[in-house]
Amino acid sequence: MRFRIGDFSKLVKLPVKTLRYYEEAGIFPPDHVDPDTGYRYYSAGQIPVINEIILLREIGFSISELDYILRKGMLREGLLDMMAVKELEINQAIRDSMQKLKTIQTLKRAIQEEASASISQYKITVRALEDMPAVYLAAELDDYSRQGHLWEELLVLLEKNRVRTLPGCYTIYSGAVMEPDDSQPLQVEIVKPVAARPALRAEDRLRYRVFPGWAQAACLVHKGEHKSARNSYKALIDWIEEHRFVIAGNPRELYLENDLTTSNPMDYVTEIQIPIEASEARRR
């Protein structure tokens, strides 16, 4: 049984223009074209083929991929391999979309918190920071919150070098955290304190140094995921300016609760430490 293109369009629930497009692309020609009238006719035997094309298009196969599959008469095993690759691509797209959704939710919370934030909502303390012997990894990041792979590398190197560490995990930033220059990567050091200088393998990236202490540092405890810390930084910097101090050194973050101790980013606890000294106006 043959069907004119309009009737076939209704049967397979595809617009006529889509059938014409598939014909032009060479992936689904009519079963017969009347040489006198030019009418296109499709057969009942073509319905399973067009149904498969519809499904493959729905899961993301391109016209060129379909052309390759149909022209080569690809075996089912080959098609399954291509579908497995497509499945991986779709799963990655889902993960990317979920990450974008989380970023949107974080930004929404940050905007809502910023609208109602004031310095009085934060408990800010001033205390001395002691010299800190430590091992560290130095790196460049385009987003200060993307440190996970560095901590994984650090833990591997600590074990490989048999380093005995003290409690505490730090990140120390070089340059602005609140208003980073998008054209320049952010310089960071991932830090673990130690009691004594360890013997380190020269070929590894792990290094040792004593991070200098400061007579005064403004400190604030931030609760929640790392991406939402900007409001806490803003409150701390506003407090420093309001009390006529100036920033004297690189900001530090001390992780009191992180992904090693909790699976919920909203339960993270981070102490932000910014070294300060009195401004000229405060000294007068």
Tab-separated table of C-alpha atoms in Angstrom, residues 122-274:
chain	number	residue	atom	x	y	z
A	122	TYR	CA	28.099	39.203	61.202
A	123	LYS	CA	30.278	38.461	64.215
A	124	ILE	CA	33.693	39.879	63.364
A	125	THR	CA	36.671	39.413	65.659
A	126	VAL	CA	40.267	40.652	65.586
A	127	ARG	CA	43.100	38.390	66.684
A	128	ALA	CA	46.733	37.567	65.978
A	129	LEU	CA	47.754	34.906	63.477
A	130	GLU	CA	50.795	32.835	64.428
A	131	ASP	CA	53.562	31.806	62.046
A	132	MET	CA	52.415	28.626	60.290
A	133	PRO	CA	54.904	25.986	59.079
A	134	ALA	CA	53.075	24.140	56.319
A	135	VAL	CA	53.218	22.160	53.108
A	136	TYR	CA	51.306	23.555	50.157
A	137	LEU	CA	50.396	23.397	46.491
A	138	ALA	CA	50.426	26.593	44.434
A	139	ALA	CA	47.993	26.904	41.531
A	140	GLU	CA	46.071	29.263	39.283
A	141	LEU	CA	42.261	29.128	39.156
A	142	ASP	CA	39.694	30.955	37.043
A	143	ASP	CA	37.076	30.471	39.786
A	144	TYR	CA	38.121	30.572	43.428
A	145	SER	CA	35.474	27.998	44.405
A	146	ARG	CA	36.901	25.290	42.100
A	147	GLN	CA	39.539	23.835	44.366
A	148	GLY	CA	38.362	20.224	44.689
A	149	HIS	CA	40.950	18.699	42.342
A	150	LEU	CA	43.758	20.516	44.170
A	151	TRP	CA	42.745	19.071	47.519
A	152	GLU	CA	42.567	15.605	45.961
A	153	GLU	CA	46.089	16.060	44.586
A	154	LEU	CA	47.339	17.378	47.935
A	155	LEU	CA	45.979	14.369	49.840
A	156	VAL	CA	47.673	11.984	47.389
A	157	LEU	CA	51.008	13.806	47.718
A	158	LEU	CA	50.777	13.917	51.510
A	159	GLU	CA	50.389	10.154	51.584
A	160	LYS	CA	53.105	9.569	48.977
A	161	ASN	CA	55.566	11.754	50.923
A	162	ARG	CA	54.412	10.387	54.290
A	163	VAL	CA	53.858	13.870	55.668
A	164	ARG	CA	52.512	14.108	59.208
A	165	THR	CA	50.172	17.077	59.285
A	166	LEU	CA	48.427	19.105	61.969
A	167	PRO	CA	44.680	19.856	62.080
A	168	GLY	CA	43.374	22.529	59.751
A	169	CYS	CA	43.036	23.098	56.005
A	170	TYR	CA	43.727	26.523	54.520
A	171	THR	CA	43.533	28.321	51.217
A	172	ILE	CA	45.595	31.499	50.909
A	173	TYR	CA	44.785	33.898	48.076
A	174	SER	CA	47.077	36.296	46.258
A	175	GLY	CA	45.215	39.305	44.892
A	176	ALA	CA	41.567	40.288	45.067
A	177	VAL	CA	38.935	37.742	45.980
A	178	MET	CA	35.959	40.094	46.056
A	179	GLU	CA	36.615	41.688	42.654
A	180	PRO	CA	38.955	39.418	40.684
A	181	ASP	CA	40.270	40.525	37.314
A	182	ASP	CA	38.529	38.193	34.868
A	183	SER	CA	41.483	38.465	32.494
A	184	GLN	CA	43.917	37.143	35.102
A	185	PRO	CA	43.793	33.758	36.888
A	186	LEU	CA	43.526	33.760	40.666
A	187	GLN	CA	46.709	32.728	42.481
A	188	VAL	CA	45.992	30.292	45.321
A	189	GLU	CA	47.934	28.153	47.756
A	190	ILE	CA	46.339	25.017	49.210
A	191	VAL	CA	47.867	24.596	52.656
A	192	LYS	CA	48.206	21.933	55.395
A	193	PRO	CA	50.067	22.872	58.614
A	194	VAL	CA	52.885	20.623	59.850
A	195	ALA	CA	54.820	20.417	63.122
A	196	ALA	CA	58.229	20.008	61.474
A	197	ARG	CA	59.764	20.365	58.035
A	198	PRO	CA	59.195	17.085	56.148
A	199	ALA	CA	61.465	15.443	53.589
A	200	LEU	CA	59.701	15.999	50.259
A	201	ARG	CA	60.308	14.350	46.899
A	202	ALA	CA	61.934	16.889	44.568
A	203	GLU	CA	59.886	15.708	41.585
A	204	ASP	CA	56.530	16.426	43.277
A	205	ARG	CA	54.778	19.807	43.310
A	206	LEU	CA	54.417	19.717	47.094
A	207	ARG	CA	56.466	22.452	48.798
A	208	TYR	CA	57.236	23.576	52.351
A	209	ARG	CA	57.471	27.038	53.858
A	210	VAL	CA	56.614	29.025	56.967
A	211	PHE	CA	53.673	31.322	56.294
A	212	PRO	CA	54.264	34.492	58.338
A	213	GLY	CA	51.871	35.447	61.105
A	214	TRP	CA	50.214	38.817	61.589
A	215	ALA	CA	49.727	40.943	64.663
A	216	GLN	CA	46.098	41.523	63.713
A	217	ALA	CA	43.618	39.821	61.421
A	218	ALA	CA	39.912	40.514	60.980
A	219	CYS	CA	38.088	37.168	61.146
A	220	LEU	CA	34.556	36.108	60.265
A	221	VAL	CA	32.953	32.654	60.266
A	222	HIS	CA	30.987	31.958	57.071
A	223	LYS	CA	28.391	29.195	57.072
A	224	GLY	CA	27.252	27.655	53.791
A	225	GLU	CA	28.673	26.693	50.418
A	226	HIS	CA	31.872	28.342	49.248
A	227	LYS	CA	30.244	30.121	46.304
A	228	SER	CA	28.057	32.119	48.693
A	229	ALA	CA	31.045	33.546	50.605
A	230	ARG	CA	31.159	36.817	48.668
A	231	ASN	CA	28.672	38.509	50.989
A	232	SER	CA	30.803	37.491	53.967
A	233	TYR	CA	33.884	38.922	52.267
A	234	LYS	CA	31.997	42.128	51.523
A	235	ALA	CA	30.844	42.451	55.147
A	236	LEU	CA	34.388	41.861	56.393
A	237	ILE	CA	35.906	44.399	53.997
A	238	ASP	CA	33.198	46.950	54.867
A	239	TRP	CA	33.989	46.416	58.573
A	240	ILE	CA	37.721	46.932	57.922
A	241	GLU	CA	37.041	50.218	56.125
A	242	GLU	CA	34.481	51.379	58.692
A	243	HIS	CA	36.940	50.811	61.565
A	244	ARG	CA	39.735	52.575	59.663
A	245	PHE	CA	41.963	49.599	59.026
A	246	VAL	CA	43.634	48.601	55.764
A	247	ILE	CA	44.262	45.125	54.360
A	248	ALA	CA	47.877	44.196	55.084
A	249	GLY	CA	48.219	40.687	53.651
A	250	ASN	CA	46.647	37.923	51.618
A	251	PRO	CA	43.224	36.612	52.723
A	252	ARG	CA	43.074	33.120	54.204
A	253	GLU	CA	40.254	30.639	54.514
A	254	LEU	CA	40.333	28.056	57.313
A	255	TYR	CA	37.946	25.181	56.599
A	256	LEU	CA	36.305	24.037	59.829
A	257	GLU	CA	33.652	21.917	58.079
A	258	ASN	CA	34.059	20.929	54.435
A	259	ASP	CA	33.370	18.080	52.024
A	260	LEU	CA	35.644	15.809	54.059
A	261	THR	CA	33.342	16.130	57.072
A	262	THR	CA	29.894	16.702	55.540
A	263	SER	CA	28.146	15.853	52.269
A	264	ASN	CA	25.901	18.934	52.424
A	265	PRO	CA	27.560	22.138	51.121
A	266	MET	CA	25.090	24.203	53.163
A	267	ASP	CA	26.774	22.791	56.305
A	268	TYR	CA	30.252	24.000	55.335
A	269	VAL	CA	31.895	26.272	57.923
A	270	THR	CA	34.762	28.532	56.823
A	271	GLU	CA	36.645	31.127	58.833
A	272	ILE	CA	37.768	34.006	56.623
A	273	GLN	CA	40.933	35.686	57.916
A	274	ILE	CA	42.204	38.986	56.489
